[in-house]
C-alpha positions as semicolon CSV with decimal commas, in nm:
position;residue;x (nm);y (nm);z (nm)
1;M;-1,112;0,399;-1,985
2;T;-1,297;0,265;-1,682
3;A;-1,509;0,584;-1,671
4;I;-1,605;0,552;-2,038
5;R;-1,714;0,188;-2,010
6;P;-2,026;0,249;-1,794
7;L;-2,136;0,530;-2,026
8;F;-2,093;0,305;-2,328
9;D;-2,292;0,024;-2,162
10;K;-2,570;0,269;-2,072
11;L;-2,591;0,400;-2,429
12;T;-2,601;0,055;-2,584
13;R;-2,886;-0,047;-2,353
14;S;-3,099;0,249;-2,461
15;P;-3,377;0,143;-2,704
16;L;-3,342;0,483;-2,876
17;V;-2,969;0,443;-2,938
18;R;-3,007;0,078;-3,040
19;G;-3,280;0,173;-3,284
20;L;-3,080;0,457;-3,437
21;V;-2,767;0,244;-3,461
22;A;-2,968;-0,037;-3,619
23;F;-3,114;0,193;-3,881
24;G;-2,779;0,363;-3,931
25;S;-2,607;0,029;-3,989
26;A;-2,888;-0,089;-4,214
27;E;-2,871;0,233;-4,413
28;A;-2,492;0,205;-4,443
29;A;-2,519;-0,149;-4,578
30;T;-2,806;-0,051;-4,807
31;R;-2,623;0,252;-4,941
32;V;-2,308;0,058;-5,017
33;I;-2,519;-0,179;-5,228
34;R;-2,712;0,111;-5,381
35;L;-2,397;0,303;-5,467
36;G;-2,263;-0,006;-5,639
37;A;-2,592;-0,043;-5,822
38;L;-2,595;0,325;-5,915
39;L;-2,240;0,290;-6,046
40;I;-2,343;0,009;-6,279
41;V;-2,668;0,178;-6,382
42;A;-2,494;0,512;-6,449
43;R;-2,253;0,341;-6,687
44;R;-2,525;0,146;-6,867
45;V;-2,797;0,407;-6,924
46;T;-2,812;0,765;-7,049
47;P;-2,939;1,073;-6,862
48;E;-3,250;1,064;-7,083
49;I;-3,333;0,708;-6,969
50;F;-3,274;0,820;-6,610
51;G;-3,513;1,108;-6,671
52;T;-3,791;0,879;-6,797
53;A;-3,753;0,650;-6,495
54;A;-3,740;0,955;-6,266
55;L;-4,071;1,082;-6,401
56;A;-4,246;0,747;-6,349
57;L;-4,103;0,692;-6,002
58;S;-4,174;1,050;-5,892
59;L;-4,539;1,014;-5,990
60;F;-4,550;0,674;-5,816
61;E;-4,411;0,823;-5,494
62;L;-4,656;1,113;-5,510
63;V;-4,952;0,874;-5,542
64;R;-4,819;0,620;-5,291
65;V;-4,816;0,875;-5,012
66;L;-5,197;0,858;-5,012
67;A;-5,158;0,519;-4,842
68;N;-4,991;0,687;-4,541
69;A;-5,320;0,773;-4,373
70;G;-5,201;0,776;-4,010
71;I;-5,354;0,435;-3,934
72;G;-5,030;0,280;-3,810
73;Q;-4,940;0,588;-3,604
74;R;-5,270;0,551;-3,418
75;L;-5,172;0,196;-3,324
76;I;-4,836;0,315;-3,188
77;V;-4,991;0,568;-2,947
78;A;-5,286;0,341;-2,849
79;R;-5,348;0,227;-2,491
80;D;-5,290;-0,141;-2,421
81;D;-5,657;-0,202;-2,342
82;E;-5,776;-0,068;-2,680
83;L;-5,501;-0,208;-2,902
84;A;-5,667;-0,537;-3,003
85;S;-5,988;-0,376;-3,127
86;L;-5,796;-0,097;-3,302
87;C;-5,584;-0,356;-3,486
88;R;-5,895;-0,522;-3,630
89;T;-6,026;-0,190;-3,760
90;A;-5,680;-0,090;-3,884
91;Y;-5,653;-0,409;-4,093
92;R;-5,980;-0,327;-4,270
93;L;-5,875;0,033;-4,322
94;F;-5,537;-0,069;-4,464
95;W;-5,708;-0,278;-4,735
96;L;-5,962;-0,004;-4,808
97;V;-5,698;0,266;-4,837
98;C;-5,452;0,059;-5,044
99;L;-5,713;-0,052;-5,299
100;T;-5,840;0,306;-5,328
101;V;-5,486;0,432;-5,390
102;A;-5,432;0,159;-5,652
103;A;-5,743;0,280;-5,837
104;I;-5,620;0,639;-5,819
105;Q;-5,282;0,541;-5,960
106;L;-5,444;0,358;-6,249
107;A;-5,642;0,675;-6,326
108;V;-5,322;0,882;-6,314
109;A;-5,149;0,629;-6,542
110;A;-5,429;0,658;-6,799
111;M;-5,411;1,039;-6,788
112;V;-5,032;1,041;-6,829
113;A;-5,052;0,804;-7,125
114;T;-5,333;0,983;-7,308
115;V;-5,337;1,351;-7,207
116;F;-4,959;1,397;-7,183
117;A;-4,874;1,145;-7,459
118;L;-4,633;0,945;-7,241
119;P;-4,751;0,587;-7,293
120;Q;-4,436;0,426;-7,152
121;V;-4,460;0,621;-6,826
122;G;-4,831;0,540;-6,808
123;M;-4,767;0,167;-6,845
124;M;-4,501;0,181;-6,572
125;L;-4,744;0,350;-6,332
126;A;-5,019;0,100;-6,411
127;L;-4,792;-0,194;-6,335
128;L;-4,666;-0,038;-6,011
129;A;-5,028;-0,015;-5,888
130;L;-4,993;-0,385;-5,801
131;V;-4,767;-0,282;-5,510
132;Y;-5,076;-0,173;-5,315
133;C;-5,220;-0,526;-5,332
134;V;-4,906;-0,665;-5,166
135;M;-4,879;-0,423;-4,873
136;P;-5,190;-0,474;-4,650
137;P;-5,114;-0,827;-4,521
138;G;-4,805;-0,698;-4,337
139;L;-4,901;-0,347;-4,225
140;V;-5,059;-0,422;-3,886
141;Q;-4,764;-0,644;-3,797
142;I;-4,496;-0,390;-3,886
143;F;-4,659;-0,115;-3,680
144;L;-4,694;-0,351;-3,383
145;T;-4,323;-0,423;-3,417
146;M;-4,251;-0,050;-3,412
147;R;-4,482;-0,002;-3,113
148;A;-4,277;-0,261;-2,923
149;M;-3,962;-0,058;-3,005
150;R;-3,811;-0,357;-3,187
151;M;-3,652;-0,119;-3,434
152;E;-3,366;-0,355;-3,513
153;A;-3,620;-0,589;-3,675
154;V;-3,782;-0,302;-3,866
155;A;-3,439;-0,190;-3,988
156;R;-3,350;-0,540;-4,111
157;I;-3,678;-0,566;-4,302
158;A;-3,630;-0,229;-4,472
159;A;-3,266;-0,303;-4,554
160;T;-3,349;-0,646;-4,700
161;Q;-3,615;-0,497;-4,927
162;N;-3,389;-0,211;-5,041
163;I;-3,098;-0,444;-5,110
164;A;-3,326;-0,677;-5,307
165;D;-3,446;-0,373;-5,505
166;S;-3,087;-0,271;-5,586
167;L;-2,973;-0,619;-5,683
168;L;-3,274;-0,666;-5,908
169;T;-3,206;-0,328;-6,069
170;V;-2,848;-0,426;-6,148
171;A;-2,953;-0,763;-6,289
172;L;-3,215;-0,605;-6,515
173;V;-2,999;-0,314;-6,630
174;V;-2,716;-0,548;-6,731
175;V;-2,942;-0,747;-6,964
176;W;-3,199;-0,478;-7,046
177;P;-3,062;-0,120;-7,013
178;T;-3,393;0,069;-7,025
179;A;-3,608;0,275;-6,790
180;W;-3,812;-0,039;-6,717
181;A;-3,507;-0,197;-6,554
182;I;-3,503;0,087;-6,298
183;V;-3,878;0,084;-6,232
184;L;-3,971;-0,287;-6,224
185;P;-3,766;-0,376;-5,910
186;K;-4,000;-0,159;-5,700
187;L;-4,273;-0,413;-5,768
188;L;-4,057;-0,725;-5,762
189;A;-3,910;-0,642;-5,418
190;A;-4,246;-0,560;-5,253
191;P;-4,333;-0,923;-5,156
192;V;-4,001;-0,949;-4,972
193;W;-4,114;-0,673;-4,735
194;T;-4,458;-0,828;-4,682
195;V;-4,324;-1,173;-4,591
196;L;-4,069;-1,033;-4,346
197;A;-4,320;-0,788;-4,193
198;R;-4,567;-1,070;-4,122
199;R;-4,293;-1,269;-3,951
200;S;-4,182;-0,975;-3,735
201;T;-4,494;-0,989;-3,512
202;R;-4,754;-1,264;-3,499
203;W;-5,102;-1,119;-3,541
204;N;-5,406;-1,285;-3,696
205;G;-5,693;-1,077;-3,561
206;D;-5,920;-1,247;-3,308
207;S;-6,272;-1,249;-3,454
208;R;-6,417;-1,257;-3,100
209;I;-6,289;-0,902;-3,042
210;A;-6,519;-0,630;-3,171
211;P;-6,350;-0,384;-3,410
212;A;-6,308;-0,030;-3,283
213;P;-6,523;0,240;-3,443
214;Y;-6,368;0,416;-3,741
215;R;-6,388;0,750;-3,559
216;E;-6,093;0,638;-3,345
217;F;-5,874;0,713;-3,648
218;A;-6,044;1,042;-3,737
219;L;-5,797;1,288;-3,579
220;M;-5,466;1,119;-3,656
221;G;-5,558;0,997;-4,004
222;P;-5,640;1,317;-4,197
223;S;-5,361;1,519;-4,034
224;V;-5,093;1,258;-4,096
225;L;-5,215;1,209;-4,452
226;A;-5,194;1,585;-4,511
227;T;-4,840;1,587;-4,373
228;E;-4,732;1,295;-4,590
229;L;-4,890;1,448;-4,900
230;L;-4,710;1,777;-4,846
231;A;-4,379;1,601;-4,778
232;A;-4,419;1,390;-5,092
233;L;-4,499;1,701;-5,290
234;R;-4,179;1,861;-5,166
235;L;-3,962;1,556;-5,229
236;N;-4,101;1,469;-5,572
237;A;-4,253;1,780;-5,730
238;D;-3,902;1,927;-5,753
239;K;-3,828;1,672;-6,027
240;L;-4,140;1,777;-6,214
241;I;-4,038;2,144;-6,185
242;V;-3,682;2,074;-6,300
243;G;-3,810;1,864;-6,590
244;A;-4,050;2,138;-6,699
245;L;-3,791;2,418;-6,674
246;F;-3,475;2,243;-6,794
247;G;-3,582;1,939;-7,000
248;T;-3,543;1,563;-6,966
249;E;-3,163;1,548;-6,996
250;I;-3,103;1,799;-6,714
251;L;-3,371;1,621;-6,512
252;G;-3,161;1,305;-6,546
253;L;-2,861;1,489;-6,398
254;Y;-3,074;1,631;-6,117
255;Y;-3,231;1,292;-6,041
256;F;-2,885;1,134;-6,027
257;A;-2,761;1,413;-5,797
258;F;-3,068;1,380;-5,575
259;N;-3,009;1,006;-5,531
260;A;-2,634;1,040;-5,484
261;G;-2,673;1,337;-5,247
262;L;-2,994;1,396;-5,056
263;G;-3,133;1,052;-5,139
264;L;-2,853;0,887;-4,941
265;T;-2,940;1,074;-4,620
266;Q;-3,313;1,120;-4,674
267;S;-3,379;0,757;-4,585
268;F;-3,187;0,797;-4,260
269;V;-3,396;1,105;-4,178
270;A;-3,713;0,902;-4,229
271;A;-3,564;0,623;-4,016
272;C;-3,492;0,868;-3,735
273;N;-3,857;0,973;-3,743
274;M;-3,967;0,609;-3,720
275;V;-3,740;0,544;-3,421
276;V;-3,805;0,869;-3,234
277;F;-4,185;0,866;-3,268
278;P;-4,251;0,547;-3,065
279;H;-3,971;0,646;-2,825
280;L;-4,135;0,981;-2,747
281;A;-4,477;0,812;-2,729
282;K;-4,350;0,601;-2,438
283;A;-4,190;0,898;-2,257
284;S;-4,388;1,073;-1,986
285;A;-4,510;1,430;-2,036
286;A;-4,254;1,553;-1,783
287;D;-3,964;1,395;-1,974
288;G;-4,083;1,477;-2,328
289;V;-3,862;1,782;-2,388
290;A;-3,554;1,617;-2,240
291;E;-3,611;1,301;-2,446
292;F;-3,656;1,512;-2,760
293;R;-3,323;1,687;-2,698
294;K;-3,147;1,355;-2,642
295;A;-3,300;1,205;-2,954
296;F;-3,221;1,512;-3,162
297;A;-2,856;1,520;-3,052
298;T;-2,808;1,146;-3,102
299;G;-2,946;1,145;-3,454
300;L;-2,761;1,462;-3,552
301;A;-2,431;1,316;-3,432
302;M;-2,483;1,029;-3,676
303;L;-2,615;1,237;-3,967
304;A;-2,384;1,542;-3,970
305;P;-2,057;1,358;-4,054
306;V;-2,224;1,180;-4,347
307;V;-2,363;1,508;-4,483
308;A;-2,025;1,679;-4,451
309;A;-1,845;1,394;-4,626
310;Q;-2,093;1,389;-4,913
311;A;-2,075;1,765;-4,968
312;L;-1,698;1,804;-4,938
313;L;-1,582;1,489;-5,114
314;S;-1,825;1,488;-5,409
315;P;-1,569;1,648;-5,651
316;F;-1,340;1,352;-5,585
317;Y;-1,564;1,045;-5,564
318;V;-1,812;1,129;-5,842
319;P;-1,566;1,109;-6,137
320;L;-1,380;0,822;-5,973
321;V;-1,685;0,610;-5,891
322;F;-1,948;0,710;-6,145
323;G;-1,740;0,827;-6,437
324;E;-1,676;1,157;-6,615
325;T;-2,030;1,161;-6,759
326;W;-2,169;1,265;-6,419
327;V;-1,910;1,530;-6,325
328;P;-2,157;1,814;-6,411
329;A;-2,377;1,686;-6,125
330;V;-2,110;1,750;-5,857
331;P;-2,231;2,095;-5,739
332;Y;-2,589;1,967;-5,727
333;I;-2,485;1,669;-5,512
334;A;-2,302;1,896;-5,265
335;L;-2,591;2,141;-5,227
336;L;-2,863;1,874;-5,204
337;S;-2,661;1,687;-4,941
338;L;-2,677;1,990;-4,711
339;A;-3,057;2,000;-4,739
340;A;-3,069;1,684;-4,524
341;L;-2,998;1,888;-4,209
342;P;-3,315;2,104;-4,213
343;L;-3,513;1,801;-4,330
344;Y;-3,391;1,613;-4,023
345;A;-3,489;1,902;-3,795
346;G;-3,838;1,923;-3,942
347;S;-3,887;1,546;-3,926
348;L;-3,814;1,524;-3,554
349;V;-4,028;1,827;-3,470
350;G;-4,311;1,657;-3,659
351;A;-4,267;1,336;-3,456
352;A;-4,293;1,536;-3,132
353;L;-4,610;1,712;-3,249
354;R;-4,777;1,379;-3,332
355;V;-4,699;1,244;-2,986
356;E;-4,847;1,558;-2,828
357;G;-5,173;1,495;-3,012
358;R;-5,120;1,790;-3,247
359;P;-5,070;1,625;-3,588
360;Q;-5,253;1,917;-3,752
361;H;-4,968;2,148;-3,644
362;E;-4,721;1,911;-3,807
363;A;-4,922;1,935;-4,130
364;V;-4,902;2,315;-4,119
365;L;-4,526;2,307;-4,054
366;T;-4,470;2,059;-4,338
367;G;-4,684;2,268;-4,572
368;L;-4,482;2,580;-4,499
369;G;-4,154;2,392;-4,550
370;S;-4,272;2,236;-4,876
371;A;-4,393;2,567;-5,012
372;A;-4,071;2,744;-4,916
373;A;-3,849;2,473;-5,070
374;L;-4,035;2,454;-5,402
375;A;-4,068;2,832;-5,420
376;G;-3,695;2,870;-5,357
377;L;-3,617;2,618;-5,631
378;A;-3,849;2,780;-5,886
379;A;-3,744;3,137;-5,800
380;A;-3,373;3,060;-5,836
381;A;-3,413;2,842;-6,148
382;P;-3,360;3,132;-6,395
383;L;-3,005;3,160;-6,256
384;G;-2,932;2,795;-6,331
385;L;-2,973;2,454;-6,171
386;T;-2,703;2,521;-5,910
387;A;-2,894;2,822;-5,782
388;A;-3,218;2,621;-5,792
389;C;-3,065;2,352;-5,566
390;L;-2,944;2,621;-5,327
391;G;-3,289;2,778;-5,321
392;Y;-3,445;2,441;-5,240
393;G;-3,219;2,390;-4,937
394;L;-3,256;2,746;-4,809
395;G;-3,635;2,720;-4,830
396;L;-3,625;2,415;-4,603
397;A;-3,384;2,582;-4,360
398;V;-3,592;2,898;-4,322
399;I;-3,891;2,699;-4,194
400;F;-3,758;2,388;-4,020
401;L;-3,450;2,514;-3,837
402;P;-3,630;2,786;-3,634
403;A;-3,902;2,533;-3,541
404;A;-3,639;2,291;-3,410
405;I;-3,454;2,564;-3,220
406;R;-3,775;2,675;-3,048
407;R;-3,848;2,321;-2,935
408;L;-3,492;2,251;-2,822
409;T;-3,486;2,567;-2,609
410;R;-3,824;2,505;-2,440
411;P;-3,805;2,443;-2,065
412;S;-3,899;2,089;-1,969
413;L;-4,196;2,025;-1,745
414;S;-3,981;1,847;-1,488
415;A;-3,743;2,146;-1,473
416;S;-4,034;2,385;-1,434
417;L;-4,177;2,177;-1,150
418;T;-3,840;2,170;-0,978
419;Q;-3,804;2,547;-1,005
420;G;-4,156;2,591;-0,871
421;A;-4,078;2,371;-0,572
422;L;-3,764;2,574;-0,496
423;L;-3,960;2,898;-0,513
């Protein structure tokens, strides 16, 4: 016991472990609330209503990724002496990007309503465009908080917003069981995030400091945006494919399975990326490989048990918790849960590539993974939705797992230097 205590104290002092534990705890609390919300929603709405909401939210997520232009990532890897001027430019860029994305979403909403004759979905998208007017006031602050490795604060902010979203969804569904009740909370909860983000780090932008030139964001921005676009395509276009091949009712089952399976762990994967990226950015070049291995093992130790429990226990908890209506979604939940493991591997490899100043390589890796996953889903679809889910996961594994294995087995620079000194 006395030998374990120093190890425990050392782990709890590590910013990496504290960040992962904070996000893990926040995700656990969020998911308990979300599962409760999903339980109520599943009993109040039909698969067809779920399908309509899924279509609107999938299009919203696809458009929203355009706002992830690598601006915040540039702030995280910035030198201390250039940070103040970069923040001033970043604030301007955040407003420019968000308003541009809002205009794009309004155009998409008009096209969906007129060309595809889906006026309800179009109106939902148009209303959700207001989210982009709420985000910019808190974006510089939240990335400065991440840069300082205050991940516990970031985790609390994300959890508070997600819980507010879930509670609002339940309240609306109880009194108004429509697709609008599932979509509207995304807008209503957005100001919660902005207020908390602004409080996390005090920054007002000193007008006496000259803004940095826009070219400072030229390398990171386009590459990160390409990566985010491809990831969003992978994580949302699958719903569009399923809807086109199987219809709205089956899409409702798939969307439910995605949220109850992969959706539960997908947020933790994204959280691991957020924690590991600033951690690796602070590590020296000599320690980069060793820090990546430690981060990978720590996150995997937290993720793997959750994935296993979801996959193995889904035949038992789905009918008990959600009702017999959703029993047909059990095999989809199990298979989509397993897809979190290659997604995790690819996410951490991408974080390491950004830190190394090679975000374009991350974009290529993400593109290959997205193409393989969607191709696997579409190719297996003629055999049924179960085969399509399996094809989706295998496509991810074929690309992301070998990339992670190659990085994990690379010799570290410090080890190479030691060997050279011995020789």
